[in-house]
Coordinates of C-alpha atoms in Angstrom, one line a residue:
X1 CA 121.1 79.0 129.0
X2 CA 121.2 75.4 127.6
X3 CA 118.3 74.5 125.2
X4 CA 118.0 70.8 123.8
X5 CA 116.4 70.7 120.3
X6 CA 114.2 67.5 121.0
X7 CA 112.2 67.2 117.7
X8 CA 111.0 69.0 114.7
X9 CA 108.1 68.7 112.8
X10 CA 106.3 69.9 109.1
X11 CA 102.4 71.0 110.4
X12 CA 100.3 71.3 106.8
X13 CA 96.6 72.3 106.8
X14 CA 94.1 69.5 108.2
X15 CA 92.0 69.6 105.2
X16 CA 93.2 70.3 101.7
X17 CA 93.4 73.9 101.2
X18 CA 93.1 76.3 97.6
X19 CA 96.3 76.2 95.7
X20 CA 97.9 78.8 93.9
X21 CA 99.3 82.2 93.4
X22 CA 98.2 85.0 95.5
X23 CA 99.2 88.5 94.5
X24 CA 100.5 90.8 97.5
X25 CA 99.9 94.1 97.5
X26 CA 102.5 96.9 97.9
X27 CA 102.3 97.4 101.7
X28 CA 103.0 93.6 101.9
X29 CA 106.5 94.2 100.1
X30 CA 107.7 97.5 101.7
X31 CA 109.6 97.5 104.7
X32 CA 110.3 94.9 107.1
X33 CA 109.8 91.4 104.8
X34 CA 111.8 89.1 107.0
X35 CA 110.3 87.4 110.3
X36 CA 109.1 89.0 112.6
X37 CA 109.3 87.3 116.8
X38 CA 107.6 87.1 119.7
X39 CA 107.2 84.9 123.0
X40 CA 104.9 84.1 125.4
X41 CA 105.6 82.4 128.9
X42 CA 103.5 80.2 130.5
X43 CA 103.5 79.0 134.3
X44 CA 103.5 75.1 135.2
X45 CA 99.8 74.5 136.4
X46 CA 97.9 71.3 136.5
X47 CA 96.5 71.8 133.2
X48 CA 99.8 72.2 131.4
X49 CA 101.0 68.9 131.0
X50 CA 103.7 69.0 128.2
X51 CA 102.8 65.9 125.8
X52 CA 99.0 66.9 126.1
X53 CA 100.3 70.9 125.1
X54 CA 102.3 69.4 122.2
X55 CA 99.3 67.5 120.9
X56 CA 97.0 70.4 121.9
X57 CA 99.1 72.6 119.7
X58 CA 99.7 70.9 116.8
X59 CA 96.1 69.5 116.0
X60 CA 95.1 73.0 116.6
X61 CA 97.7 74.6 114.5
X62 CA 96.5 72.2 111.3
X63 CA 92.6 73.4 112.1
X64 CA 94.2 77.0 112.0
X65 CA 95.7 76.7 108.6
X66 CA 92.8 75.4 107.0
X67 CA 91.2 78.8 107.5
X68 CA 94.5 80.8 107.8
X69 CA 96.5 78.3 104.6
X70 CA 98.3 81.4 102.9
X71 CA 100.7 80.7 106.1
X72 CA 101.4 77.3 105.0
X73 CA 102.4 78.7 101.7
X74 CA 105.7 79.8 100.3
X75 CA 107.0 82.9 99.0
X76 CA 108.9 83.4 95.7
X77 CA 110.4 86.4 94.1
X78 CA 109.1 87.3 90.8
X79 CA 111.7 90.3 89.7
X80 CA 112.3 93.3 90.5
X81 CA 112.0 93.4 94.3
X82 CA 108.8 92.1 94.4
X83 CA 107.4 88.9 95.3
X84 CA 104.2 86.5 95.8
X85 CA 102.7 84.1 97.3
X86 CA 102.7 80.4 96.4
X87 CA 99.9 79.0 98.4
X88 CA 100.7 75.1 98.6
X89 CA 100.5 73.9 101.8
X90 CA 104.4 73.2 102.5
X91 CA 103.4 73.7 106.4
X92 CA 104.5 75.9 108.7
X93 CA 107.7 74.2 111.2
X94 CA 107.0 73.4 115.3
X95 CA 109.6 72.8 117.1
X96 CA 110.2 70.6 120.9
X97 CA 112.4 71.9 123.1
X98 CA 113.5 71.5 126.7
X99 CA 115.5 73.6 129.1
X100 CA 116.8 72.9 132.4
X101 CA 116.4 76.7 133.3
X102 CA 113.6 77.7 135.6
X103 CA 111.2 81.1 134.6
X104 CA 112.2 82.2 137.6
X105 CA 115.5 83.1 135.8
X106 CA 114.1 85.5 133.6
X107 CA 113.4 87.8 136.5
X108 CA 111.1 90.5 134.1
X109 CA 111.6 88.5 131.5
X110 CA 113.2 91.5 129.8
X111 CA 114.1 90.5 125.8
X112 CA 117.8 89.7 126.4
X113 CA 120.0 87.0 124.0
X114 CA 118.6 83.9 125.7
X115 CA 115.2 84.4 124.3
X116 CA 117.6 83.5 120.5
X117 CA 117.6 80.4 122.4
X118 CA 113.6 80.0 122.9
X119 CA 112.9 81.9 119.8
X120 CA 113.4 80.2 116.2
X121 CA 115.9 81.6 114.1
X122 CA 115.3 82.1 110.7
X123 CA 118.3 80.8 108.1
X124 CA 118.4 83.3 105.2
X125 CA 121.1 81.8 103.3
X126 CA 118.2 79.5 102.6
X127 CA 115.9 80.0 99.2
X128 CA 113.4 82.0 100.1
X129 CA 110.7 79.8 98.6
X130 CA 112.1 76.7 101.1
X131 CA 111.3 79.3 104.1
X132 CA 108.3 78.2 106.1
X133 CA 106.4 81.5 106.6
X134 CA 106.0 80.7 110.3
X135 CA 108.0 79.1 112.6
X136 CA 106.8 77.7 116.4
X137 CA 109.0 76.9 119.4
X138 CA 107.8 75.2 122.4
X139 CA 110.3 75.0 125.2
X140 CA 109.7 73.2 128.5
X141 CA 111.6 74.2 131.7
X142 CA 112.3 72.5 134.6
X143 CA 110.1 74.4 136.6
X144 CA 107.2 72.7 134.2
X145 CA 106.6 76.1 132.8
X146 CA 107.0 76.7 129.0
X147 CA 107.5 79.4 126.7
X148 CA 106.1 80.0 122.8
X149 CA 108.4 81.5 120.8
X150 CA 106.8 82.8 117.3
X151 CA 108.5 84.0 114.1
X152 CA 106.3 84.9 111.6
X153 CA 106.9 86.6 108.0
X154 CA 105.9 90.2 108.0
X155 CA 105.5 90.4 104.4
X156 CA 102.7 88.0 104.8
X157 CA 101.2 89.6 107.8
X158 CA 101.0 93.4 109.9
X159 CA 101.0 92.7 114.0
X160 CA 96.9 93.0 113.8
X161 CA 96.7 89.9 111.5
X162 CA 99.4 88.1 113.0
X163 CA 97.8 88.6 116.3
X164 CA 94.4 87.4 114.5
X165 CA 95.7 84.4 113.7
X166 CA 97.2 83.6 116.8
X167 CA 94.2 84.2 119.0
X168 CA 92.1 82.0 116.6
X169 CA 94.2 79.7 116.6
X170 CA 93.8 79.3 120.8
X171 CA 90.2 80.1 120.3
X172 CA 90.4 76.5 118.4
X173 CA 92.7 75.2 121.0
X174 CA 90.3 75.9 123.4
X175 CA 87.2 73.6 121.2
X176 CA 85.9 76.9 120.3
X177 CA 84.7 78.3 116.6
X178 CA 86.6 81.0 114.8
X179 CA 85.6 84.5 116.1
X180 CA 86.5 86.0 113.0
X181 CA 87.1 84.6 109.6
X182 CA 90.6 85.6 107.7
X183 CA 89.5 87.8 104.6
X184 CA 91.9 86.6 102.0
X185 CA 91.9 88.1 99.0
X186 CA 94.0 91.3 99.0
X187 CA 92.5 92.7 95.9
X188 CA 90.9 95.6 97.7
X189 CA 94.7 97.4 97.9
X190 CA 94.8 96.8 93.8
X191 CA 97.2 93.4 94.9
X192 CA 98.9 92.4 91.4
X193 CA 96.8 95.0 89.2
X194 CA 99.5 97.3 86.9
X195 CA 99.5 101.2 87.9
X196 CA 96.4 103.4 87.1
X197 CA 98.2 106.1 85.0
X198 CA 98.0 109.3 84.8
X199 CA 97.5 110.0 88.2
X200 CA 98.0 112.5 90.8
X201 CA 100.1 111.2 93.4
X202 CA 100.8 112.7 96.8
X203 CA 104.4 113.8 98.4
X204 CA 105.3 110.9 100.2
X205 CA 107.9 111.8 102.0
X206 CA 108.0 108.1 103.7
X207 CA 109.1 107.0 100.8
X208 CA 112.7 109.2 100.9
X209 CA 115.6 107.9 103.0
X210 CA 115.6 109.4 106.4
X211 CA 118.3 111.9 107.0
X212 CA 121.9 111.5 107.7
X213 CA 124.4 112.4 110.4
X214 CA 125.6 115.8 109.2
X215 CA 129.0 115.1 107.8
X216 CA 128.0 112.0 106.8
X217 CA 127.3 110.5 103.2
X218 CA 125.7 107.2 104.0
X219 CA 124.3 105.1 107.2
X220 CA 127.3 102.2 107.1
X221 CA 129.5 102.9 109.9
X222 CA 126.1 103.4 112.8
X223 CA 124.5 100.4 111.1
X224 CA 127.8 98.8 112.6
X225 CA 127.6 100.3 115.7
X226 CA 126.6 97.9 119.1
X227 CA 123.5 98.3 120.7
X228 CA 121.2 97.3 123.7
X229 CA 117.8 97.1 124.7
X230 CA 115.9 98.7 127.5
X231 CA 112.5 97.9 129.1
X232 CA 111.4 101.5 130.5
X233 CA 108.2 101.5 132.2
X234 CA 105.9 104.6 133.1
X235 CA 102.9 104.6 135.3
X236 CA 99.9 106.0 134.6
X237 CA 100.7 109.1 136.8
X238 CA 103.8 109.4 134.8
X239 CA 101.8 109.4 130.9
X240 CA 98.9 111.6 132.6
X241 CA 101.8 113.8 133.7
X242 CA 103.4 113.9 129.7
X243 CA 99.9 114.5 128.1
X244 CA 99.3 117.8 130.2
X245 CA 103.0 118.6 129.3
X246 CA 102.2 118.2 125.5
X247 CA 98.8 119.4 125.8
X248 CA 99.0 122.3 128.4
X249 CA 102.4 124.0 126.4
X250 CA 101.4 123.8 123.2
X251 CA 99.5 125.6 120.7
X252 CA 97.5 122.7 120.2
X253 CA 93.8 123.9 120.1
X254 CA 91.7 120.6 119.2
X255 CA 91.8 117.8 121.2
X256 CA 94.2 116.3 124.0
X257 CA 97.1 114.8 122.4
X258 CA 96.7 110.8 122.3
X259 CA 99.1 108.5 124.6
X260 CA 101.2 107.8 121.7
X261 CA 101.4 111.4 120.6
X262 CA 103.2 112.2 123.9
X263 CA 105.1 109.1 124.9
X264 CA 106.5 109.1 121.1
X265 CA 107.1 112.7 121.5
X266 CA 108.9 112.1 124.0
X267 CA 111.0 109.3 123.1
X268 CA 111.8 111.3 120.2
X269 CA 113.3 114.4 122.0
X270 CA 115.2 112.1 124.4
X271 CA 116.8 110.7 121.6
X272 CA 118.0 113.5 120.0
X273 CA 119.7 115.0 123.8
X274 CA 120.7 111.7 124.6
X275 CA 122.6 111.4 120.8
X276 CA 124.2 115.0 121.2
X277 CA 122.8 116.0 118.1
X278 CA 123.7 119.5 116.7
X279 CA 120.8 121.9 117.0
X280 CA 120.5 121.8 113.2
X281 CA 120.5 118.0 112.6
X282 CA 117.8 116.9 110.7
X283 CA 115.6 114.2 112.5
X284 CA 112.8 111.9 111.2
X285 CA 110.5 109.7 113.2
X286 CA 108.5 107.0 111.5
X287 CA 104.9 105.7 112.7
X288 CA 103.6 102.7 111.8
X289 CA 99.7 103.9 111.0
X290 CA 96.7 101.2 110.6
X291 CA 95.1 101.9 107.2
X292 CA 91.8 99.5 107.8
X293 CA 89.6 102.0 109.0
X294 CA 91.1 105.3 107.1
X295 CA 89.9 103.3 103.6
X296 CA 86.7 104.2 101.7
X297 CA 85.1 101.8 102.3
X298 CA 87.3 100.2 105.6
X299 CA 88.6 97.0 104.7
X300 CA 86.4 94.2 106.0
X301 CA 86.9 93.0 109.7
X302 CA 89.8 90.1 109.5
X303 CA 91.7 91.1 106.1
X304 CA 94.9 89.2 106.5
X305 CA 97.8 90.8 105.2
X306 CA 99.6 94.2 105.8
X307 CA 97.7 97.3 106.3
X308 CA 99.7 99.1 107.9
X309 CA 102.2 101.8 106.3
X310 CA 104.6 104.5 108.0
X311 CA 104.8 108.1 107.6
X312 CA 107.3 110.3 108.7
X313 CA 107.7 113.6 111.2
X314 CA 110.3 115.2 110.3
X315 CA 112.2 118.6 112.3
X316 CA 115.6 119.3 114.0
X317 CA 116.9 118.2 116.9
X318 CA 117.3 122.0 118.2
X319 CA 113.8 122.7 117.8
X320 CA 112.5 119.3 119.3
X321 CA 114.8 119.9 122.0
X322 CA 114.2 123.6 122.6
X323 CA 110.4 123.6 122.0
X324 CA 107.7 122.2 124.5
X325 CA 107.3 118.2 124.3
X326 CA 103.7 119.4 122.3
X327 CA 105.6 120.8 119.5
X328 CA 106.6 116.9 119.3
X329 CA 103.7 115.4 119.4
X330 CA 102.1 118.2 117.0
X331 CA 104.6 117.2 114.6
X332 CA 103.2 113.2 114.5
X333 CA 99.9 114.1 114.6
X334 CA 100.2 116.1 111.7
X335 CA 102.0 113.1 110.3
X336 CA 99.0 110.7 111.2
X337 CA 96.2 112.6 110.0
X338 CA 97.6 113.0 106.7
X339 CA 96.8 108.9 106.3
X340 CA 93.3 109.2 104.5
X341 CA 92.1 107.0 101.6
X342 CA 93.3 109.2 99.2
X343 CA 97.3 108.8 100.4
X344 CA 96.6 104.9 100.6
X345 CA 96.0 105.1 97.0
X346 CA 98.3 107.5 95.9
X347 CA 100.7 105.4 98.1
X348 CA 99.8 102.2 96.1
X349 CA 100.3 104.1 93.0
X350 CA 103.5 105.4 93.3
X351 CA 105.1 102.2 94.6
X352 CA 103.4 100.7 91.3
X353 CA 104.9 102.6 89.2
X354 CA 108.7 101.9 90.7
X355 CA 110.8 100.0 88.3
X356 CA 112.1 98.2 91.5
X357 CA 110.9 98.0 95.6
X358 CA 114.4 96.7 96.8
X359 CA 115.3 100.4 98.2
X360 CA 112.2 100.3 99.8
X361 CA 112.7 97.0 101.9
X362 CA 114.3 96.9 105.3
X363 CA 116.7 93.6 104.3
X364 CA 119.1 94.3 108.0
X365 CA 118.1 90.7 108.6
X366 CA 119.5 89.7 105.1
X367 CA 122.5 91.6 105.7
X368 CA 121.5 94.2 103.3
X369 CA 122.4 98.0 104.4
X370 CA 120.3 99.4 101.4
X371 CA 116.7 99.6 103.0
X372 CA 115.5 103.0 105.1
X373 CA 117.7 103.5 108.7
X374 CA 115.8 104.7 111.5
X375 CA 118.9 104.5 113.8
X376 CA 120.5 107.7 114.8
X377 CA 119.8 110.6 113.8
X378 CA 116.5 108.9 113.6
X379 CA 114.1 106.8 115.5
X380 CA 110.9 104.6 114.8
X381 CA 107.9 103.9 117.2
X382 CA 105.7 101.5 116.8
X383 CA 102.2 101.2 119.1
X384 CA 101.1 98.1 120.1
X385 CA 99.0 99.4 122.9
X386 CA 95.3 98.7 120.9
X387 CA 96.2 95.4 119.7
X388 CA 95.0 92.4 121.7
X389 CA 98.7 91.2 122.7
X390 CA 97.6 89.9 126.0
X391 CA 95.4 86.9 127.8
X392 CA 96.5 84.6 124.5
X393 CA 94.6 81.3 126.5
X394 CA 95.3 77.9 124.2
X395 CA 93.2 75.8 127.2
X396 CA 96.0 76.6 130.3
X397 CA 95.4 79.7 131.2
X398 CA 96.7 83.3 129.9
X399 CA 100.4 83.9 130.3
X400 CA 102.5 85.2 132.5
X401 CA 104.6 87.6 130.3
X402 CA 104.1 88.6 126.3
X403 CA 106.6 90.7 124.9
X404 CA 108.7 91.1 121.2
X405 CA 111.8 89.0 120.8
X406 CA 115.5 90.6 120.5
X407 CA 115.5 93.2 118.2
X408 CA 119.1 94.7 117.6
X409 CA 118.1 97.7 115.4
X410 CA 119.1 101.0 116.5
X411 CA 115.9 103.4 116.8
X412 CA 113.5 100.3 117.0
X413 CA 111.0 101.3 119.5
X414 CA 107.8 99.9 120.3
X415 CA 105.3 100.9 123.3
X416 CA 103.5 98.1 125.2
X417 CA 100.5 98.1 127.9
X418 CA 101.8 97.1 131.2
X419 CA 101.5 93.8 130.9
X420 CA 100.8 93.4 134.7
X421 CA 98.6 96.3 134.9
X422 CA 97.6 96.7 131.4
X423 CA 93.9 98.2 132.0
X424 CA 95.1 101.1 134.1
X425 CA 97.0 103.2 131.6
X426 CA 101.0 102.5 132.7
X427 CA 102.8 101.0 129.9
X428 CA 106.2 100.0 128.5
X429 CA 108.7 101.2 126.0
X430 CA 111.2 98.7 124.9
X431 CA 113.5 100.7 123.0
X432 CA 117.1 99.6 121.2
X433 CA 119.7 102.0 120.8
X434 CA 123.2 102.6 120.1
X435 CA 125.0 101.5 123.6
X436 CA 126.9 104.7 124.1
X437 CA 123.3 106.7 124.0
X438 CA 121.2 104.2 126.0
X439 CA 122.2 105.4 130.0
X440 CA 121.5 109.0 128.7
X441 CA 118.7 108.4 127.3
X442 CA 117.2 106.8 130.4
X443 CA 118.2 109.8 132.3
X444 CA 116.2 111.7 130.0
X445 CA 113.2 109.8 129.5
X446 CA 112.6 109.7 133.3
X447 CA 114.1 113.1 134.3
X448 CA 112.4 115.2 132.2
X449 CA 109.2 114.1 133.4
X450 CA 108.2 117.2 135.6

């Protein structure tokens, strides 16, 4: 596909915004820290004429920052693997683009490398205080429809505040007041306070690397390894079916095992058959748990920054394979519930006291192979099935599709509503894995389904 760059532009904060240094807390400088992308495609309709999108978008964009203006800011390293944010309104960069491509073309606009073409790329080679924090891509095809391609830094922001921002931002769009104001100040998770020592602090088992390949002394050669993505959908039959499986076979004596229980459950035993594992290869599987409401207090509605954190299940691929799919998801539940206030703050204590967070960053995107590997023997799934991903409406109309850009990771996972039929209970797992594992793993996925 052929995409013309047209123009590029700086968008700062309508209104001058505080200046200064915000602390981040320690969930903010764990794991993924790059960008993170996703795109949005839009359907040519009377209302969507491009120059009055363009305008549309960027006036709307500067109202957004002046309530959202940490993402106009910078960030800076400070030593020692961790970092802050310089709030300064630099701006956040909006790009023009055209295509001569139809949507058409895009069939199911299943994530495949033309959306690098429609979503920004990031240049790392580039200080990482001169990185704008977000990054927007409007792309006009011939057909008249467009797309929105987002990049947006995940050390600033977890999916449910980037998703805040980006619905107020159409809610402004649209001549409309904010539904929710951004809660700033990240002070509540202890942001830029020293350690509280002594302290008991909690096995965090999150906080290990995952296991290896048997044999194996590092990750290097399956970091190298090519993968693929697939867009696997299941009806609602299909996840009824798998929650009776988990529930009905399983020891399990409180209440029915949640969607993402099963379906991760799931994803994780098809894994390990579709990878070959030995029966005594140790497997982790890592799930990204929302903190907000587990807190004592809960955070306040619209705190913007990351408050999210994973935990780990850990067993062995013969047992997953060998025991009932509830065995699975007994596993991650046991995983979940262990996510109170009291392992948030032990969490936030022990990365405190760490001399350095480097080993707990995910830096693939930098080029960096020292951060945790969720790629084979191990897997990560991430939910995005309660956050509002859907009907994003900037004054056009709701899109046509929604999805996450190219990811390349093996063991990335992430489970979607149906975007189509997203209120009946069908969904989508878009899953990367190694290529050699990816057509047995679809055999898998669908065939054990019984």
């Amino acid at each position: 596909m052929v995409v013309s760059y047209k123009s590029s532009y700086t968008v700062k904060p309508a209104e001058p915004t505080w200046t200064g240094s915000l602390s981040l807390s320690e969930w903010d400088q764990i794991g993924t820290i790059t960008h993170v992308p996703t795109i949005y495609f839009y359907q040519s309709s009377p209302k969507l004429l491009i120059d009055t999108v363009i305008t549309t978008l960027k006036d709307s964009l500067r109202r957004a920052l002046v309530h959202f203006y940490p993402l106009a800011g910078r960030l800076r390293w400070i030593g020692h693997g961790r970092l802050e944010l310089v709030c300064n309104a630099a701006g956040v960069q909006f790009i023009e683009a055209e295509s001569q491509s139809k949507l058409d073309s895009f069939g199911d606009f299943s994530p495949s490398p033309e959306y690098d073409f429609l979503i920004p790329s990031v240049d790392y080679t580039i200080p990482i205080q001169e990185l704008p924090l977000l990054i927007v891509q409007v792309t006009k095809f011939q057909c008249g429809g467009i797309s929105l391609g987002f990049t947006i830094s995940h050390a600033v922001v977890d999916g449910q505040s980037a998703l805040h921002f980006i619905s107020e931002w159409a809610r402004i769009a649209r001549g409309e007041s904010l539904a929710v104001s951004p809660f700033i100040d990240r002070k509540l998770l202890r942001a830029g306070d020293p350690p509280v020592l002594p302290r008991p602090i909690l096995d965090h088992k999150e906080f290990n690397h995952p296991p290896l390949l048997i044999g194996q002394t590092n990750n290097i050669e399956e970091r190298k390894k090519k993968t693929t993505v697939a867009m696997l959908k299941l009806t609602k039959s299909q996840v009824d079916k798998l929650k009776n499986m988990a529930t009905n076979k399983s020891l399990n004596t409180g209440r029915p095992y949640s969607r993402y229980e099963t379906i991760a459950g799931h994803i994780w035993r098809c894994a390990c058959k579709a990878r070959d594992h030995k029966p005594e290869q140790p497997t982790a599987l890592g799930v990204c748990v929302d903190s907000r409401s587990r807190l004592q207090p809960p955070l306040p509605p619209g705190y913007f920054g990351n408050a999210t954190l994973d935990v780990i299940a850990v067993s062995s691929s013969g047992e997953l394979i060998s025991k009932p799919l509830g065995y699975a998801a007994s596993k991650i539940r046991k995983a979940i519930m262990t996510v109170n206030d009291e392992y948030v703050r032990s969490g936030i204590e022990f990365l405190k006291s760490q001399a350095d967070l480097t080993k707990f960053q995910d830096l693939h995107a930098l080029g960096g192979d020292d951060g945790p590997f969720y790629g084979n023997p191990n897997i990560g799934v991430v939910s995005w099935l309660t956050l509002p991903i859907y009907g994003l409406d900037f004054g056009w109309g709701r899109e046509v599709y929604m999805g996450p850009g190219t990811h390349d990771f093996d063991g990335d996972s992430l489970l979607l509503p149906n975007h189509d039929d997203h209120e009946d209970g069908s969904l989508v797992v878009a899953l990367c894995l190694q290529v050699s594992h990816m057509e047995a793993f679809k055999n898998h996925f669908y065939q054990d389904i019984i």
